[in-house]
CSV table of C-alpha atoms and ligand atoms in Angstrom, one decimal:
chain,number,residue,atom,x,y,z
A,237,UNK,CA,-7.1,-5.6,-0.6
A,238,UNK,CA,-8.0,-9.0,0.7
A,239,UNK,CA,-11.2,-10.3,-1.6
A,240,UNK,CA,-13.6,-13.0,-1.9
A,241,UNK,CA,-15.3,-14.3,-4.6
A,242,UNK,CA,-19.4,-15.7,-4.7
A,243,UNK,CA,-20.1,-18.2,-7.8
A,244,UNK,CA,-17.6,-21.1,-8.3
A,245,UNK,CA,-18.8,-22.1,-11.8
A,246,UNK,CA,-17.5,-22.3,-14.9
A,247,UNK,CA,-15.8,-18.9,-15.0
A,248,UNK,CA,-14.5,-18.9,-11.7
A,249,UNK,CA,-11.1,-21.0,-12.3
A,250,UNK,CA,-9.5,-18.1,-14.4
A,251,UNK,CA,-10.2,-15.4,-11.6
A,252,UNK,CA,-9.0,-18.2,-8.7
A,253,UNK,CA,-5.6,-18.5,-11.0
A,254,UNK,CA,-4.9,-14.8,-12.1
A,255,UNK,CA,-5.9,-13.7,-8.6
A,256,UNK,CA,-2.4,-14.9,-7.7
A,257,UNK,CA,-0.9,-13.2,-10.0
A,258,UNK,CA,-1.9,-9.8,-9.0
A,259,UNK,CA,-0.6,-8.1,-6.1
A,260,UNK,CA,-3.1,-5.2,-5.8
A,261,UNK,CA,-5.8,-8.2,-4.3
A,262,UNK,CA,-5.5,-11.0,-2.1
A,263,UNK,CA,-8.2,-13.3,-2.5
A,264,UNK,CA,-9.0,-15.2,0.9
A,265,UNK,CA,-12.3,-16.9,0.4
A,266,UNK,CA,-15.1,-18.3,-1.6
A,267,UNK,CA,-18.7,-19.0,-1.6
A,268,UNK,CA,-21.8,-20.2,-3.6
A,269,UNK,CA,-25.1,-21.4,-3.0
A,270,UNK,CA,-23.7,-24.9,-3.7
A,271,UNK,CA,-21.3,-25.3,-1.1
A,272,UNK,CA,-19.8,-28.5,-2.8
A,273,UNK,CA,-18.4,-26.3,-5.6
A,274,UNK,CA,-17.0,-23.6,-3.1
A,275,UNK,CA,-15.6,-26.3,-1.1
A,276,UNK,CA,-13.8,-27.9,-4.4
A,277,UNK,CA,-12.4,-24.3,-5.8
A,278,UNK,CA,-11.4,-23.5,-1.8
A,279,UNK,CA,-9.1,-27.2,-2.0
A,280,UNK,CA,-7.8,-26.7,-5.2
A,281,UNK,CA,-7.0,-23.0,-4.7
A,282,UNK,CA,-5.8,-23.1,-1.0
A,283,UNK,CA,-8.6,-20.1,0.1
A,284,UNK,CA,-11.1,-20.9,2.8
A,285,UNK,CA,-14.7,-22.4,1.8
A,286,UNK,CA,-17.1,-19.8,3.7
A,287,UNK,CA,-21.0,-20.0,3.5
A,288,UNK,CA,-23.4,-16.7,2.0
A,289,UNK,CA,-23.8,-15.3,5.1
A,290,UNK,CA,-20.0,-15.6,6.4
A,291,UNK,CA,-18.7,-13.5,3.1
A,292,UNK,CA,-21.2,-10.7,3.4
A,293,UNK,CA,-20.4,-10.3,7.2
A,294,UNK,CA,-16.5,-10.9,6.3
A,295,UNK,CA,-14.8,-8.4,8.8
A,296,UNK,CA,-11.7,-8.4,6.4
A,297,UNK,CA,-13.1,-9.0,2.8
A,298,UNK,CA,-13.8,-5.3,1.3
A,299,UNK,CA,-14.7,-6.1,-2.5
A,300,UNK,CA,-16.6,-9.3,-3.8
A,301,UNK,CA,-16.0,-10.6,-7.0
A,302,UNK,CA,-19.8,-11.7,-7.9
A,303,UNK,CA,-19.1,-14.6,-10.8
A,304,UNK,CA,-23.0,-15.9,-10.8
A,305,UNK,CA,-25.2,-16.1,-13.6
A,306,UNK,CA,-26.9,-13.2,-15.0
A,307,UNK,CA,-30.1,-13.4,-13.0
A,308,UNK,CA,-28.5,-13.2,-9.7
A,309,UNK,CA,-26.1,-10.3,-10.4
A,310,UNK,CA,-28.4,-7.6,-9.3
A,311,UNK,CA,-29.7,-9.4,-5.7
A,312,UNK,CA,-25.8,-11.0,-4.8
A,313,UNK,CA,-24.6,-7.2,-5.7
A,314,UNK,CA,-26.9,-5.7,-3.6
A,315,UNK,CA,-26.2,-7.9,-0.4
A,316,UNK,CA,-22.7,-6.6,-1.0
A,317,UNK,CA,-23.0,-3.3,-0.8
A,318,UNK,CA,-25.9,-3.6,1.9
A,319,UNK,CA,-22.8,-5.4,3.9
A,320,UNK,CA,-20.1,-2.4,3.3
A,321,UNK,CA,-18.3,-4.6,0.4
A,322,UNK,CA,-17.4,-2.9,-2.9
A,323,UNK,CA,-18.5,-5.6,-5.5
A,324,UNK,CA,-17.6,-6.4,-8.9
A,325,UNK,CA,-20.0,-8.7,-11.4
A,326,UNK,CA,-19.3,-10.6,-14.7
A,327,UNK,CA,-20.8,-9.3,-17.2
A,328,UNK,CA,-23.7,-8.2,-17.9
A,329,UNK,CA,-23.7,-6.2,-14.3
A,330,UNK,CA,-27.1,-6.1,-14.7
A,331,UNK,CA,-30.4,-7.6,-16.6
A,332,UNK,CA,-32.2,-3.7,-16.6
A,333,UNK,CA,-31.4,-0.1,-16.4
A,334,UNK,CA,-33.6,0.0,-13.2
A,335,UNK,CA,-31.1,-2.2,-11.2
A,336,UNK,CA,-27.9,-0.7,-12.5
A,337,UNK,CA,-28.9,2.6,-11.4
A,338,UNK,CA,-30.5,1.0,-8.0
A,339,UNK,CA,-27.2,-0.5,-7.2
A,340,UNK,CA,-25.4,2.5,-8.6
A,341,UNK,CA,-27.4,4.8,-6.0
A,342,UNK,CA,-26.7,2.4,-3.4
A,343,UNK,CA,-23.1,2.5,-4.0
A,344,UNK,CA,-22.9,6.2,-4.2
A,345,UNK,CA,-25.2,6.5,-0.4
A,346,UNK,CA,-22.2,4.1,1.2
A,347,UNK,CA,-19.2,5.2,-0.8
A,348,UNK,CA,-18.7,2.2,-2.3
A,349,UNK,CA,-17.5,1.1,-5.7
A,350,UNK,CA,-19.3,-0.9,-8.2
A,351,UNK,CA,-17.3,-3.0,-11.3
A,352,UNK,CA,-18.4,-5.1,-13.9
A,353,UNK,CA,-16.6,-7.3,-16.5
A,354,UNK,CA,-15.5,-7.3,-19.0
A,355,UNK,CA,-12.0,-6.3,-18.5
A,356,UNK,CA,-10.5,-7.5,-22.1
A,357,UNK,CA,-10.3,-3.9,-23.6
A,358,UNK,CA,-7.8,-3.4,-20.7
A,359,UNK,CA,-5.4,-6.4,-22.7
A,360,UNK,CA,-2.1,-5.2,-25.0
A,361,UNK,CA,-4.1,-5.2,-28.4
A,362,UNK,CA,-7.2,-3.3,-27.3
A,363,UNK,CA,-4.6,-1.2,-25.5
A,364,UNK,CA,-2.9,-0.6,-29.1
A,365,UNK,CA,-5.8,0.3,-31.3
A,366,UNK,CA,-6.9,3.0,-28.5
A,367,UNK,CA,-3.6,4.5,-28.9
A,368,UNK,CA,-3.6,4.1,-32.9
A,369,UNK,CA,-7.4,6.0,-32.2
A,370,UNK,CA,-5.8,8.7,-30.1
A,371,UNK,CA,-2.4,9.3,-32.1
A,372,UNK,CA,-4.7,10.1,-35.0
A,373,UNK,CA,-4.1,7.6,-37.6
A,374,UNK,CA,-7.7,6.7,-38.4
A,375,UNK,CA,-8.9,10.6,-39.3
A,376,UNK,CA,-12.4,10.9,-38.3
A,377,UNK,CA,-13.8,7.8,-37.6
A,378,UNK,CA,-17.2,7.6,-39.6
A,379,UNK,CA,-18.3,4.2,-39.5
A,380,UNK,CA,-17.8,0.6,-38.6
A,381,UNK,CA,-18.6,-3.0,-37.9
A,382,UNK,CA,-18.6,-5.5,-35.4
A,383,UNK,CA,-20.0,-9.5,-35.9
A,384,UNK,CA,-20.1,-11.9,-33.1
A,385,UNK,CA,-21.8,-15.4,-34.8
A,386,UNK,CA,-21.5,-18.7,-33.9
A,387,UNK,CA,-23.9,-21.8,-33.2
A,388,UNK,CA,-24.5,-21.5,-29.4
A,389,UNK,CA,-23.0,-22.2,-26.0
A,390,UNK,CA,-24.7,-25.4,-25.6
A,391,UNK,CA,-22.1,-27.0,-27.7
A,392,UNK,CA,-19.6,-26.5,-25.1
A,393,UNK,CA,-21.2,-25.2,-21.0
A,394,UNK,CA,-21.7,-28.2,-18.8
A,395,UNK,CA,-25.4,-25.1,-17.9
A,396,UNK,CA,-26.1,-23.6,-20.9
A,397,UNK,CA,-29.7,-22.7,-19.8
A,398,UNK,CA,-29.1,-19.7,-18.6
A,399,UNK,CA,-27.7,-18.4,-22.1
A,400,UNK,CA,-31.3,-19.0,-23.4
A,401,UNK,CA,-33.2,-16.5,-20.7
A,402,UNK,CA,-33.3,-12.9,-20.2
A,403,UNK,CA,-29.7,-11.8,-18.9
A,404,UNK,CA,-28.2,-14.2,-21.9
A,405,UNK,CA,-28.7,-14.5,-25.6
A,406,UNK,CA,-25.7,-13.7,-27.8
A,407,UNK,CA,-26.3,-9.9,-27.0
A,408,UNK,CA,-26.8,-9.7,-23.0
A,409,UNK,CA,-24.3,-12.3,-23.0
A,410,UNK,CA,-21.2,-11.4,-25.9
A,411,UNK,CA,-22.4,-7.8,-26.7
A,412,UNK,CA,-21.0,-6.7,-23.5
A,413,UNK,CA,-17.2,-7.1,-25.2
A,414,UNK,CA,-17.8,-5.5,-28.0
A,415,UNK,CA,-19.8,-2.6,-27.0
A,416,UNK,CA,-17.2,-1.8,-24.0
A,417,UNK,CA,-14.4,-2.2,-26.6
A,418,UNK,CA,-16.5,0.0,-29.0
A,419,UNK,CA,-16.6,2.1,-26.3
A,420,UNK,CA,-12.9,2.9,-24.6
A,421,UNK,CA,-12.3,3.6,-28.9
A,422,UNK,CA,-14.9,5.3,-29.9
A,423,UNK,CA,-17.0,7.5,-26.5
A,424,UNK,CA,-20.6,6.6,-25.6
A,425,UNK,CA,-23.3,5.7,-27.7
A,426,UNK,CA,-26.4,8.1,-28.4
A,427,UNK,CA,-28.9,6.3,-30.4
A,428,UNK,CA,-29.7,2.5,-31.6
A,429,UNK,CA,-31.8,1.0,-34.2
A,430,UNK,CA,-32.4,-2.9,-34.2
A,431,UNK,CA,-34.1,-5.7,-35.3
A,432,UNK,CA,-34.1,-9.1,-34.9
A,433,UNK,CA,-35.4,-13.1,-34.6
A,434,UNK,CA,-35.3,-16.2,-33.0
A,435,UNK,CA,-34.4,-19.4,-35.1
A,436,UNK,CA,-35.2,-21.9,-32.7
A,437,UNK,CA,-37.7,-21.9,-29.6
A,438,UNK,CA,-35.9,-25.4,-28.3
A,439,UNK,CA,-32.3,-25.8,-28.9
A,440,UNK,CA,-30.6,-29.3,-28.4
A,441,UNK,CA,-27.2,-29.7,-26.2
A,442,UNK,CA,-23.8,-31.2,-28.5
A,443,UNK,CA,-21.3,-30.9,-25.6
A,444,UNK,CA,-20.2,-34.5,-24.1
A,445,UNK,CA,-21.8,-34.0,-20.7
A,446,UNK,CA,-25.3,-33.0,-21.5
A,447,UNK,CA,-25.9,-34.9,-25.2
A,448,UNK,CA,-29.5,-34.5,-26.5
A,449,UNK,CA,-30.8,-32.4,-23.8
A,450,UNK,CA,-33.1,-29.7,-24.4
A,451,UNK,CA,-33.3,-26.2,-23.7
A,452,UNK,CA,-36.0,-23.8,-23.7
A,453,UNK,CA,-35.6,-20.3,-25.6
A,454,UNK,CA,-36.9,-17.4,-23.8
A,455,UNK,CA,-34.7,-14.7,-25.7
A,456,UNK,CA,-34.0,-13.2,-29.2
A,457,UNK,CA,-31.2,-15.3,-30.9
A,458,UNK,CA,-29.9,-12.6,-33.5
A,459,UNK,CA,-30.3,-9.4,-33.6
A,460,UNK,CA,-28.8,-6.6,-36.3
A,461,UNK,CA,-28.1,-3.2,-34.6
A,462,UNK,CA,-26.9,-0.2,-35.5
A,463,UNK,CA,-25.3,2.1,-32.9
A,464,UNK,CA,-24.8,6.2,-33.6
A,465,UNK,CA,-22.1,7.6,-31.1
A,466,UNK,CA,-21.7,10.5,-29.4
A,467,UNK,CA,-19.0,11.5,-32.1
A,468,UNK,CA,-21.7,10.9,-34.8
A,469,UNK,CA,-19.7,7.4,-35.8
A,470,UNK,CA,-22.3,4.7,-37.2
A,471,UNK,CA,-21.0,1.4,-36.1
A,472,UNK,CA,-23.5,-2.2,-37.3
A,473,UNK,CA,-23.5,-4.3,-34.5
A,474,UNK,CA,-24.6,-8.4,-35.3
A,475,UNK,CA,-24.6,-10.6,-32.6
A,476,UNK,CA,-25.9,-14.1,-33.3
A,477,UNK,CA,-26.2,-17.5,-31.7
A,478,UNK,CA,-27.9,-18.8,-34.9
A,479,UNK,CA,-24.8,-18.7,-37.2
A,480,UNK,CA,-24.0,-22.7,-37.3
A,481,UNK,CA,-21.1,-23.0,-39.5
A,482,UNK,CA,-20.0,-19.4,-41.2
A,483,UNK,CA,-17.3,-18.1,-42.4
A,484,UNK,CA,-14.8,-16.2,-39.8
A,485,UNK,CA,-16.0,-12.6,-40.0
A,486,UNK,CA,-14.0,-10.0,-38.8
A,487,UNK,CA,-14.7,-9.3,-35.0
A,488,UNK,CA,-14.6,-4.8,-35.4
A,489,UNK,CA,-13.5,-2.7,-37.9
A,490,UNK,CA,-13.7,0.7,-37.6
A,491,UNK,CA,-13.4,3.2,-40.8
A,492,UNK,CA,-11.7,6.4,-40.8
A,493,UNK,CA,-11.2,9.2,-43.2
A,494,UNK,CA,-7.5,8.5,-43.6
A,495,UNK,CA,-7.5,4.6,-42.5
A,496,UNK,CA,-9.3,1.1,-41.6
A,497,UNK,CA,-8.7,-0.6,-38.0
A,498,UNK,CA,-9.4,-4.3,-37.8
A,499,UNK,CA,-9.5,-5.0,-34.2
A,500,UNK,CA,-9.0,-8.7,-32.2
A,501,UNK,CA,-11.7,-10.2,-30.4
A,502,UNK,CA,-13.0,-8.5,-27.7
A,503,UNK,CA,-13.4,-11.4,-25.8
A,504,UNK,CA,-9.4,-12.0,-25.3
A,505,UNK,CA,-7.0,-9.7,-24.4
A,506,UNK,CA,-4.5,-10.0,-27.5
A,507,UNK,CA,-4.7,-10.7,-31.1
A,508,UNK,CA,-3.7,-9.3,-34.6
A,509,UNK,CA,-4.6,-5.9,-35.4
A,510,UNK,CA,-4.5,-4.3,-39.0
A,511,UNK,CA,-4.2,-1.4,-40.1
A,512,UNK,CA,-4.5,0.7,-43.5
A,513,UNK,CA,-4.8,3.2,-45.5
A,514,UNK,CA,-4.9,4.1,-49.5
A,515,UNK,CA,-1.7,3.3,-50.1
A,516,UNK,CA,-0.7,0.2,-48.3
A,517,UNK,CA,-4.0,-1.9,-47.8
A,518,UNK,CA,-4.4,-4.1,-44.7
A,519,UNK,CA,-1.4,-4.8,-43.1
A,520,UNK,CA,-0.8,-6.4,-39.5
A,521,UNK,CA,0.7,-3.9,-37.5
A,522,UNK,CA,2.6,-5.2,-34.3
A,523,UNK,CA,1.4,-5.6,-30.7
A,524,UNK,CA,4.5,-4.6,-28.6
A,525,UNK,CA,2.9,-5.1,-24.9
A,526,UNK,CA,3.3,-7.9,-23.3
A,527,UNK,CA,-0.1,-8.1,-21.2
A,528,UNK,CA,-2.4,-10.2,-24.0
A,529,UNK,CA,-2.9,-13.1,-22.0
A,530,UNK,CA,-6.3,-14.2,-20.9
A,531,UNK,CA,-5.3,-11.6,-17.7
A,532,UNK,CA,-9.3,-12.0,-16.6
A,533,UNK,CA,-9.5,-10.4,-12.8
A,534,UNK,CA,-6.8,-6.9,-14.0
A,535,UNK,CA,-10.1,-4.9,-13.6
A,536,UNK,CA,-10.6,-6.2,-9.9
A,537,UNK,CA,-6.9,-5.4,-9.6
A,538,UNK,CA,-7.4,-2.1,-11.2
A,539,UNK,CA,-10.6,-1.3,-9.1
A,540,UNK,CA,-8.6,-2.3,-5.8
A,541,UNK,CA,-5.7,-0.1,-6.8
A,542,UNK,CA,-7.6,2.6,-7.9
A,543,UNK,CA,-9.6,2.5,-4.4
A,544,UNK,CA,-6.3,2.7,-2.4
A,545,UNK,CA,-5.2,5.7,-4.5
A,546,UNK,CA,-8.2,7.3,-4.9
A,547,UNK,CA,-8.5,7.4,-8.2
A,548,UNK,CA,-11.3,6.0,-10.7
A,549,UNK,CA,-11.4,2.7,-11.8
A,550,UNK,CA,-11.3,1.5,-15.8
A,551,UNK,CA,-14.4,-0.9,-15.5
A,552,UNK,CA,-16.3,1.6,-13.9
A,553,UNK,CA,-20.2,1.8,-12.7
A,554,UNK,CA,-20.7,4.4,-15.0
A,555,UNK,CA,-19.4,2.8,-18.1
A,556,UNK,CA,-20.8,-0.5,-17.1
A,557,UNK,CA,-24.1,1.4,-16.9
A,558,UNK,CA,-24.4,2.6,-20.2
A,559,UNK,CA,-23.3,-0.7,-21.4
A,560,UNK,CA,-26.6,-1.9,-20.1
A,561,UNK,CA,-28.7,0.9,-21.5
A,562,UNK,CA,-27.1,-0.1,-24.8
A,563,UNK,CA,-28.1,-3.5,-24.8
A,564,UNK,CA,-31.7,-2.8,-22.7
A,565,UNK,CA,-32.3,0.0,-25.9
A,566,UNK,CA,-31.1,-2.5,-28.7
A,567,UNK,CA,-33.9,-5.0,-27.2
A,568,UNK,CA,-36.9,-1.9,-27.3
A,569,UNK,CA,-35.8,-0.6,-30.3
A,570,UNK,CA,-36.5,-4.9,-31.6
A,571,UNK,CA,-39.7,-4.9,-29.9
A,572,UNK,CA,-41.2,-1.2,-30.7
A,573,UNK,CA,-39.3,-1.0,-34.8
A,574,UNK,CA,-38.2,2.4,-33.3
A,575,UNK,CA,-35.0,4.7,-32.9
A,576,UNK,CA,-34.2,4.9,-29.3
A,577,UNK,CA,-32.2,7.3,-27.8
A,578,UNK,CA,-29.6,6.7,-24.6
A,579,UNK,CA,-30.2,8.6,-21.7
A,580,UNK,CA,-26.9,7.2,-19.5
A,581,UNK,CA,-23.2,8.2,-20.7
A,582,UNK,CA,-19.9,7.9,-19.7
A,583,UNK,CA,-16.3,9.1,-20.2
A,584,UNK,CA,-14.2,6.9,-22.0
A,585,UNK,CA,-12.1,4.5,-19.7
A,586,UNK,CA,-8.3,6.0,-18.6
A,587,UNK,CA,-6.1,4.6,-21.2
A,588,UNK,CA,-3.5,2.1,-19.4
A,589,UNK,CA,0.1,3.3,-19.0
A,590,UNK,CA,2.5,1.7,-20.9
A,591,UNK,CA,4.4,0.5,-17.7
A,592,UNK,CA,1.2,-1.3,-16.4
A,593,UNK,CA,0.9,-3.0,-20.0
A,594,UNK,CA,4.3,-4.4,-19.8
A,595,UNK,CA,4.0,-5.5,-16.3
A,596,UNK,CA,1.1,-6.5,-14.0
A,597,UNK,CA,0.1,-4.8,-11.1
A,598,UNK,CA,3.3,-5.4,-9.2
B,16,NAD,N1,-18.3,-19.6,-18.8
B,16,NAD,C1,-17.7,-18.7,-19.5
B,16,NAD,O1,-16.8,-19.0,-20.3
B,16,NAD,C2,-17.9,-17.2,-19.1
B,16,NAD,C3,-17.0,-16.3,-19.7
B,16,NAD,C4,-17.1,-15.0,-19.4
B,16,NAD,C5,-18.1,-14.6,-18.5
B,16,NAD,N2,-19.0,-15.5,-18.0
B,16,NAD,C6,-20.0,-14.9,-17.1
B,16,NAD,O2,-19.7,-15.4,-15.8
B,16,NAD,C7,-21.0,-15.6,-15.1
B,16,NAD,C8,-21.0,-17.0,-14.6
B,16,NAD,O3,-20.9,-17.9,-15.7
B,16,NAD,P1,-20.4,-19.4,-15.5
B,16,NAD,O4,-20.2,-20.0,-16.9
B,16,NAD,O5,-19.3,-19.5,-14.5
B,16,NAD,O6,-21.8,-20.0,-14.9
B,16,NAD,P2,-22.0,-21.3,-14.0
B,16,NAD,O7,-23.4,-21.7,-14.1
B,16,NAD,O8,-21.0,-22.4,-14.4
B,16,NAD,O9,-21.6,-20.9,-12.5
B,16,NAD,C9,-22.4,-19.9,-11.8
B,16,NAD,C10,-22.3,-20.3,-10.3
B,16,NAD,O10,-23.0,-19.3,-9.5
B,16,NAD,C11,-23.7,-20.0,-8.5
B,16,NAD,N3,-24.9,-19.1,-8.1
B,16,NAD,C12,-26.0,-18.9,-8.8
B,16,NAD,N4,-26.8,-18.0,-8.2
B,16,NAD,C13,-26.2,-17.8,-7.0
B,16,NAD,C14,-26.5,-17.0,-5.9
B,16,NAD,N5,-27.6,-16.2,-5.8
B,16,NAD,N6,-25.6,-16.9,-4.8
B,16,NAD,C15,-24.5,-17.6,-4.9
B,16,NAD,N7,-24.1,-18.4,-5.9
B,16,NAD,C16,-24.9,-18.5,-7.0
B,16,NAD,C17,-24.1,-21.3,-9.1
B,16,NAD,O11,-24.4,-22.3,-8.1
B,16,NAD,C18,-22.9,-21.6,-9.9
B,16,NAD,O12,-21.9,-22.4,-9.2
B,16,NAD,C19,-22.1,-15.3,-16.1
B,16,NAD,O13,-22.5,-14.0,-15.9
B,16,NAD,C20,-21.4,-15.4,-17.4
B,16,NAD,O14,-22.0,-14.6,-18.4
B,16,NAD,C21,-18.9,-16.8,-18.3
């Protein structure tokens, strides 16, 4: 399926690479509002340089890979579907409920398909622990935890601002790995509590290129959420931005009657799982596929080959959704001090076969 890609930023150099490397899409063209950066990926990456208007009105392109910043997910999605395109955003697909299901209705009137990042549950280690899940080892899961803490992006993004207004904050902008990867384990969620804070309402840039800069903060910086599933698991969710030199918590562990599961980052596609019970305490228990590379882009793949066999895709509208409800609910519940329950769900992703975990999309 030939594909093009709008937003040439930061994130757009690992979806240029891996879109070689996967056979279900070709990617032909690129685009963003500054044409300079388009033109610079489009060189180094041998596509064609195309302005706005050319890639929505593409005769060949069928699915857009939307990599802009949170903000513009909802309007660039929306011209892409308007234009017959199936699209699929970086995360988060969208900023509100409202827009998802817009987009999601939109979809639906022109048989299009909608995907959204992230993709990383689809790695070998994520892949792993859902089968430990499903052959049983666990029990019942009951309960769990899941910390993402560190100081802030502005130590490192050459545009940190947008991390700092609605659409980013360590929860619009990391909870999205960790409540997908909660997720494809554990079903959808049904009710969240939360509170939270902001440390800082001006945060000052470290990285090389922006040194002593300032940035505004329009968005809650930590927030401590607790997430009841469908299957009546209690999982406590901390996502923070205003940790500035902890200890390495563990990313998720989830608690069963018979064993413990600690599970990689979400934010990668590999990493060391462990697994125990009474008897043998935490041990590391082996990752035997091979696809744990960052493999950013498989869930375009996966939504291209899943369109030309008619099947659904893993990083689906629907889960993608509720992802946003989850994270929309976490904020109300922070600003109202009240339970709120979901009222999207979703079907846990397909689990990947083996052969597609070994391999690529070949
Ligand atoms: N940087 C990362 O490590 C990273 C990792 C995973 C996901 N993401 C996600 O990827 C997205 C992009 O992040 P980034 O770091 O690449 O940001 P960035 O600011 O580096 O790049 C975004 C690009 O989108 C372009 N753009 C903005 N609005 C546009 C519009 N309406 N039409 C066309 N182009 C537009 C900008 O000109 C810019 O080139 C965000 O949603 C982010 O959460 C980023």
């Amino acid at each position: 399926m030939k594909v093009g890609i709008i937003g040439c930023g930061n994130i757009s150099q690992i979806y240029f690479t891996n879109s070689k490397k996967l056979s279900a899409i070709d990617l032909v063209a690129c685009s963003d509002l500054d044409m300079e950066k388009a033109q610079g990926k489009a060189e180094e990456h041998e596509v064609e340089a195309i302005t706005l208007e050319e890639m929505y009105s593409h005769s060949e392109i069928q699915l857009i890979i939307n990599l802009t910043i949170p903000a513009a997910h909802y309007e660039v999605g929306k011209h892409c579907l308007e234009n017959g395109k199936h699209v699929y955003s970086e995360k988060p697909f969208t900023m509100t409920v409202f827009e998802a299901k817009e987009l999601n209705d939109l979809a639906k009137s022109k048989g299009l398909r909608i995907g959204s990042a992230p993709d990383t549950f689809l790695g070998g280690s994520h892949q792993a622990c859902r089968r430990i899940i499903e052959d049983g080892y666990l029990g019942t899961i009951t309960n769990g935890f899941a910390f993402m803490t560190c100081g802030g992006h502005e130590s490192w993004h050459p545009a940190p601002e947008f991390y700092y207004q609605p659409g980013g904050g360590p929860l619009w902008d990391m909870g999205p790995y960790y409540i997908t990867a909660l997720i494809n384990m554990l079903g959808p969620v049904k009710t969240v509590q939360a509170i939270g804070n902001i440390a800082q309402q001006h945060r000052t840039c470290t990285s090389e290129s922006r040194h002593g800069d300032t940035i505004e903060v329009n968005v809650t910086t930590h927030y401590t959420a607790n997430l009841q599933f469908a299957n009546d698991a209690v999982i406590t969710l901390i996502t923070s931005f205003d940790v500035v030199a902890g200890p390495k918590l563990p990313n998720i562990v989830l608690n069963g009657t018979e064993a413990s599961l600690q599970i990689p980052d979400p934010n990668g596609f590999g990493g060391e799982i462990k697994l125990g019970n009474r008897e043998t305490g935490q041990q590391t228990y082996p990752v035997l596929y091979k696809n744990c590379d960052n493999a950013r882009t498989l869930g375009v793949a996966d939504m291209a080959d899943a369109i030309e066999n008619n099947r659904p895709h893993r990083c689906s509208a629907e889960l993608v959704t509720h992802v946003v409800e989850v994270m929309e609910s976490i904020d109300k519940a922070v600003e109202t001090a009240t339970l709120i329950k979901l009222e999207t769900t979703c079907k846990q992703p397909a689990i990947m076969p083996v052969t597609k975990l070994n391999g690529s999309f070949e």
